[in-house]
Coordinates of N, CA, C and O in Angstrom, one line a residue:
M1378 N 46.2 -89.8 104.2 CA 45.2 -90.7 104.6 C 43.9 -89.9 104.8 O 43.9 -88.9 105.5
S1379 N 42.8 -90.4 104.3 CA 41.6 -89.7 104.5 C 41.0 -89.9 105.9 O 41.4 -90.8 106.6
Q1380 N 40.1 -89.1 106.3 CA 39.5 -89.2 107.6 C 38.8 -90.5 107.8 O 38.8 -91.2 108.8
S1381 N 38.1 -91.0 106.7 CA 37.4 -92.3 106.8 C 38.3 -93.5 107.0 O 38.0 -94.4 107.7
D1382 N 39.5 -93.4 106.4 CA 40.5 -94.4 106.6 C 41.0 -94.4 108.0 O 41.2 -95.5 108.6
E1383 N 41.1 -93.2 108.6 CA 41.6 -93.1 110.0 C 40.6 -93.8 110.9 O 40.9 -94.4 111.9
Y1384 N 39.3 -93.6 110.7 CA 38.3 -94.2 111.5 C 38.3 -95.7 111.5 O 37.9 -96.3 112.4
R1385 N 38.6 -96.2 110.3 CA 38.6 -97.7 110.2 C 39.7 -98.4 111.0 O 39.6 -99.5 111.3
R1386 N 40.8 -97.7 111.3 CA 41.9 -98.3 112.0 C 41.5 -98.4 113.5 O 40.9 -97.6 114.0
S1387 N 41.9 -99.5 114.0 CA 41.5 -99.7 115.4 C 42.4 -98.9 116.4 O 43.5 -98.5 116.1
A1388 N 41.9 -98.8 117.6 CA 42.6 -98.1 118.6 C 43.9 -98.9 118.9 O 44.9 -98.3 119.3
G1389 N 43.8 -100.2 118.8 CA 45.0 -101.0 119.0 C 46.1 -100.7 118.1 O 47.3 -100.7 118.4
D1390 N 45.7 -100.6 116.8 CA 46.7 -100.2 115.8 C 47.4 -98.9 116.1 O 48.6 -98.7 115.9
R1391 N 46.6 -97.9 116.5 CA 47.1 -96.6 116.8 C 48.0 -96.7 118.0 O 49.1 -96.0 118.0
Y1392 N 47.7 -97.5 119.0 CA 48.5 -97.7 120.1 C 49.9 -98.3 119.7 O 50.9 -97.8 120.2
L1393 N 49.9 -99.3 118.9 CA 51.1 -99.9 118.4 C 52.0 -98.9 117.6 O 53.2 -99.0 117.6
E1394 N 51.3 -98.0 116.9 CA 52.1 -97.0 116.2 C 52.8 -96.1 117.2 O 54.0 -95.7 116.9
R1395 N 52.2 -95.8 118.3 CA 52.9 -95.0 119.3 C 54.0 -95.7 120.0 O 54.9 -95.1 120.5
Y1396 N 53.8 -97.0 120.2 CA 54.8 -97.8 120.9 C 55.2 -99.0 120.0 O 54.8 -100.2 120.2
P1397 N 56.0 -98.8 118.9 CA 56.3 -99.9 118.0 C 57.1 -101.0 118.6 O 57.0 -102.2 118.1
E1398 N 57.7 -100.8 119.7 CA 58.5 -101.9 120.4 C 57.5 -103.0 120.9 O 58.0 -104.1 121.2
L1399 N 56.3 -102.6 121.0 CA 55.3 -103.6 121.6 C 54.8 -104.6 120.5 O 54.1 -105.5 120.8
R1400 N 55.1 -104.3 119.2 CA 54.6 -105.1 118.1 C 55.0 -106.6 118.3 O 54.3 -107.5 117.8
K1401 N 56.1 -106.8 118.9 CA 56.6 -108.2 119.1 C 55.6 -109.0 119.9 O 55.7 -110.2 119.9
W1402 N 54.8 -108.4 120.7 CA 53.8 -109.1 121.5 C 52.5 -109.3 120.9 O 51.6 -109.9 121.4
V1403 N 52.3 -108.7 119.7 CA 51.0 -108.8 119.0 C 51.2 -109.7 117.7 O 52.1 -109.4 116.9
L1404 N 50.4 -110.7 117.6 CA 50.5 -111.6 116.4 C 49.4 -111.2 115.4 O 48.3 -110.7 115.8
E1405 N 49.6 -111.5 114.1 CA 48.6 -111.3 113.1 C 48.6 -112.6 112.2 O 49.6 -113.0 111.7
C1406 N 47.4 -113.1 112.1 CA 47.2 -114.3 111.2 C 47.4 -113.9 109.8 O 46.8 -112.9 109.3
P1407 N 48.3 -114.7 109.0 CA 48.5 -114.3 107.6 C 47.3 -114.5 106.7 O 47.2 -114.0 105.6
A1408 N 46.3 -115.3 107.2 CA 45.2 -115.6 106.3 C 44.0 -114.6 106.5 O 43.6 -114.0 105.6
C1409 N 43.6 -114.5 107.8 CA 42.4 -113.6 108.1 C 42.8 -112.2 108.6 O 42.0 -111.4 108.7
H1410 N 44.1 -112.0 108.9 CA 44.6 -110.8 109.4 C 44.1 -110.4 110.8 O 44.2 -109.2 111.2
R1411 N 43.5 -111.3 111.5 CA 43.1 -111.1 112.9 C 44.3 -110.9 113.7 O 45.3 -111.5 113.5
K1412 N 44.2 -109.9 114.7 CA 45.4 -109.7 115.5 C 45.0 -110.0 117.0 O 43.9 -109.9 117.4
G1413 N 46.0 -110.5 117.7 CA 45.8 -110.8 119.1 C 47.2 -110.8 119.8 O 48.2 -110.9 119.1
Y1414 N 47.2 -110.8 121.1 CA 48.4 -110.8 121.8 C 48.9 -112.2 122.1 O 48.1 -113.2 122.2
R1415 N 50.2 -112.4 122.2 CA 50.9 -113.6 122.5 C 50.5 -114.1 123.9 O 50.4 -113.3 124.8
P1416 N 50.2 -115.4 124.0 CA 49.8 -116.0 125.3 C 50.9 -115.8 126.4 O 50.6 -115.7 127.6
D1417 N 52.2 -115.6 126.0 CA 53.2 -115.5 127.0 C 53.5 -114.0 127.3 O 54.5 -113.7 128.0
L1418 N 52.6 -113.1 127.0 CA 52.7 -111.7 127.4 C 52.8 -111.6 128.9 O 51.9 -112.1 129.6
P1419 N 53.9 -111.0 129.4 CA 54.0 -110.8 130.9 C 52.9 -109.9 131.5 O 52.3 -109.1 130.8
D1420 N 52.8 -110.0 132.8 CA 51.8 -109.1 133.4 C 52.2 -107.7 133.3 O 51.3 -106.8 133.3
R1421 N 53.5 -107.4 133.3 CA 53.9 -106.0 133.2 C 55.0 -105.8 132.2 O 55.8 -106.7 132.0
L1422 N 54.9 -104.7 131.4 CA 55.9 -104.3 130.5 C 56.3 -102.9 130.8 O 55.5 -102.0 130.5
G1423 N 57.4 -102.7 131.4 CA 57.8 -101.3 131.8 C 56.9 -100.8 132.9 O 56.3 -101.5 133.7
E1424 N 56.9 -99.5 133.0 CA 56.3 -98.8 134.2 C 54.9 -98.2 133.8 O 54.2 -97.7 134.6
N1425 N 54.6 -98.2 132.5 CA 53.4 -97.5 132.0 C 52.2 -98.4 131.7 O 51.4 -98.0 130.9
F1426 N 52.0 -99.5 132.3 CA 50.9 -100.4 132.1 C 50.7 -100.8 130.7 O 49.6 -100.9 130.2
K1427 N 51.8 -100.9 129.9 CA 51.7 -101.3 128.5 C 51.1 -102.6 128.3 O 50.3 -102.8 127.3
A1428 N 51.4 -103.6 129.1 CA 50.8 -104.9 129.0 C 49.3 -104.9 129.2 O 48.5 -105.5 128.4
Q1429 N 48.9 -104.1 130.1 CA 47.4 -104.0 130.3 C 46.7 -103.3 129.2 O 45.6 -103.7 128.8
Q1430 N 47.4 -102.3 128.5 CA 46.8 -101.7 127.4 C 46.7 -102.7 126.2 O 45.7 -102.7 125.5
I1431 N 47.7 -103.5 126.0 CA 47.7 -104.5 124.9 C 46.5 -105.4 125.2 O 45.7 -105.8 124.3
R1432 N 46.3 -105.8 126.4 CA 45.2 -106.7 126.7 C 43.8 -106.0 126.5 O 42.8 -106.7 126.3
Q1433 N 43.8 -104.7 126.7 CA 42.6 -104.0 126.5 C 42.2 -103.9 125.0 O 41.0 -104.0 124.7
Y1434 N 43.2 -103.8 124.2 CA 42.9 -103.6 122.8 C 42.8 -104.9 122.0 O 42.2 -104.9 120.9
F1435 N 43.5 -106.0 122.4 CA 43.5 -107.2 121.7 C 43.1 -108.4 122.6 O 43.2 -108.3 123.8
Q1436 N 42.7 -109.5 122.0 CA 42.4 -110.7 122.6 C 43.6 -111.6 122.6 O 44.4 -111.5 121.7
P1437 N 43.7 -112.6 123.5 CA 44.8 -113.6 123.4 C 44.6 -114.4 122.1 O 43.5 -114.6 121.6
M1438 N 45.8 -114.7 121.5 CA 45.7 -115.5 120.2 C 46.8 -116.5 120.2 O 48.0 -116.2 120.3
E1439 N 46.4 -117.7 120.0 CA 47.4 -118.8 119.9 C 47.5 -119.1 118.4 O 46.5 -119.0 117.6
T1440 N 48.6 -119.5 117.9 CA 48.9 -119.8 116.5 C 49.5 -121.2 116.4 O 50.1 -121.7 117.3
D1441 N 49.4 -121.7 115.2 CA 50.1 -123.0 114.9 C 51.6 -122.6 114.5 O 52.0 -121.5 114.6
Q1442 N 52.3 -123.7 114.0 CA 53.7 -123.5 113.7 C 53.9 -122.5 112.5 O 54.9 -121.9 112.4
M1443 N 52.9 -122.4 111.7 CA 53.0 -121.5 110.5 C 52.5 -120.1 110.8 O 52.5 -119.3 109.9
G1444 N 52.0 -119.9 112.0 CA 51.5 -118.5 112.4 C 50.0 -118.3 112.1 O 49.5 -117.2 112.3
F1445 N 49.3 -119.3 111.7 CA 47.8 -119.2 111.5 C 47.1 -119.3 112.8 O 47.4 -120.1 113.7
C1446 N 46.0 -118.5 113.0 CA 45.2 -118.5 114.2 C 44.5 -119.9 114.2 O 44.5 -120.6 113.2
T1447 N 43.9 -120.2 115.3 CA 43.3 -121.6 115.5 C 42.2 -121.8 114.5 O 42.1 -122.9 113.9
T1448 N 41.4 -120.8 114.2 CA 40.3 -121.0 113.2 C 40.8 -121.2 111.8 O 40.4 -122.2 111.2
C1449 N 41.8 -120.4 111.4 CA 42.3 -120.6 110.0 C 43.1 -121.9 110.0 O 43.1 -122.6 108.9
S1450 N 43.8 -122.3 111.0 CA 44.5 -123.5 111.1 C 43.6 -124.8 110.9 O 43.9 -125.7 110.2
R1451 N 42.4 -124.7 111.6 CA 41.4 -125.8 111.5 C 40.9 -125.9 110.0 O 40.8 -126.9 109.5
L1452 N 40.6 -124.7 109.5 CA 40.1 -124.7 108.1 C 41.1 -125.2 107.1 O 40.7 -125.9 106.2
R1453 N 42.3 -124.8 107.3 CA 43.4 -125.3 106.4 C 43.6 -126.8 106.5 O 43.7 -127.5 105.5
A1454 N 43.5 -127.3 107.7 CA 43.7 -128.8 107.9 C 42.5 -129.5 107.3 O 42.7 -130.6 106.7
K1455 N 41.3 -129.0 107.4 CA 40.1 -129.6 106.8 C 40.2 -129.6 105.3 O 39.9 -130.6 104.7
R1456 N 40.7 -128.5 104.7 CA 40.8 -128.4 103.3 C 41.8 -129.4 102.8 O 41.7 -130.0 101.7
E1457 N 42.9 -129.6 103.5 CA 43.9 -130.6 103.1 C 43.4 -132.0 103.2 O 43.8 -132.8 102.4
R1458 N 42.5 -132.3 104.1 CA 41.9 -133.6 104.3 C 40.9 -133.9 103.1 O 40.8 -135.1 102.7
D1459 N 40.2 -132.9 102.7 CA 39.2 -133.1 101.6 C 39.8 -133.2 100.3 O 40.8 -133.1 99.9

């Protein structure tokens, strides 16, 4: 991986690489690939402030039944109506 590719990756992605067990708490929209943490993320995960770190790197993200973020879900519904 080139140095420029490394700079493009977010600190949140690097954090998840170090702690892959935390990926279950981070959602990714299949359409826009935006990432955010699940709304039911507990206040604490273990003893190392892992939940606080996830909240620092990602925003809360709600999804529809198919896993789309609210923005993509609205756009998809609008496209289906038209």
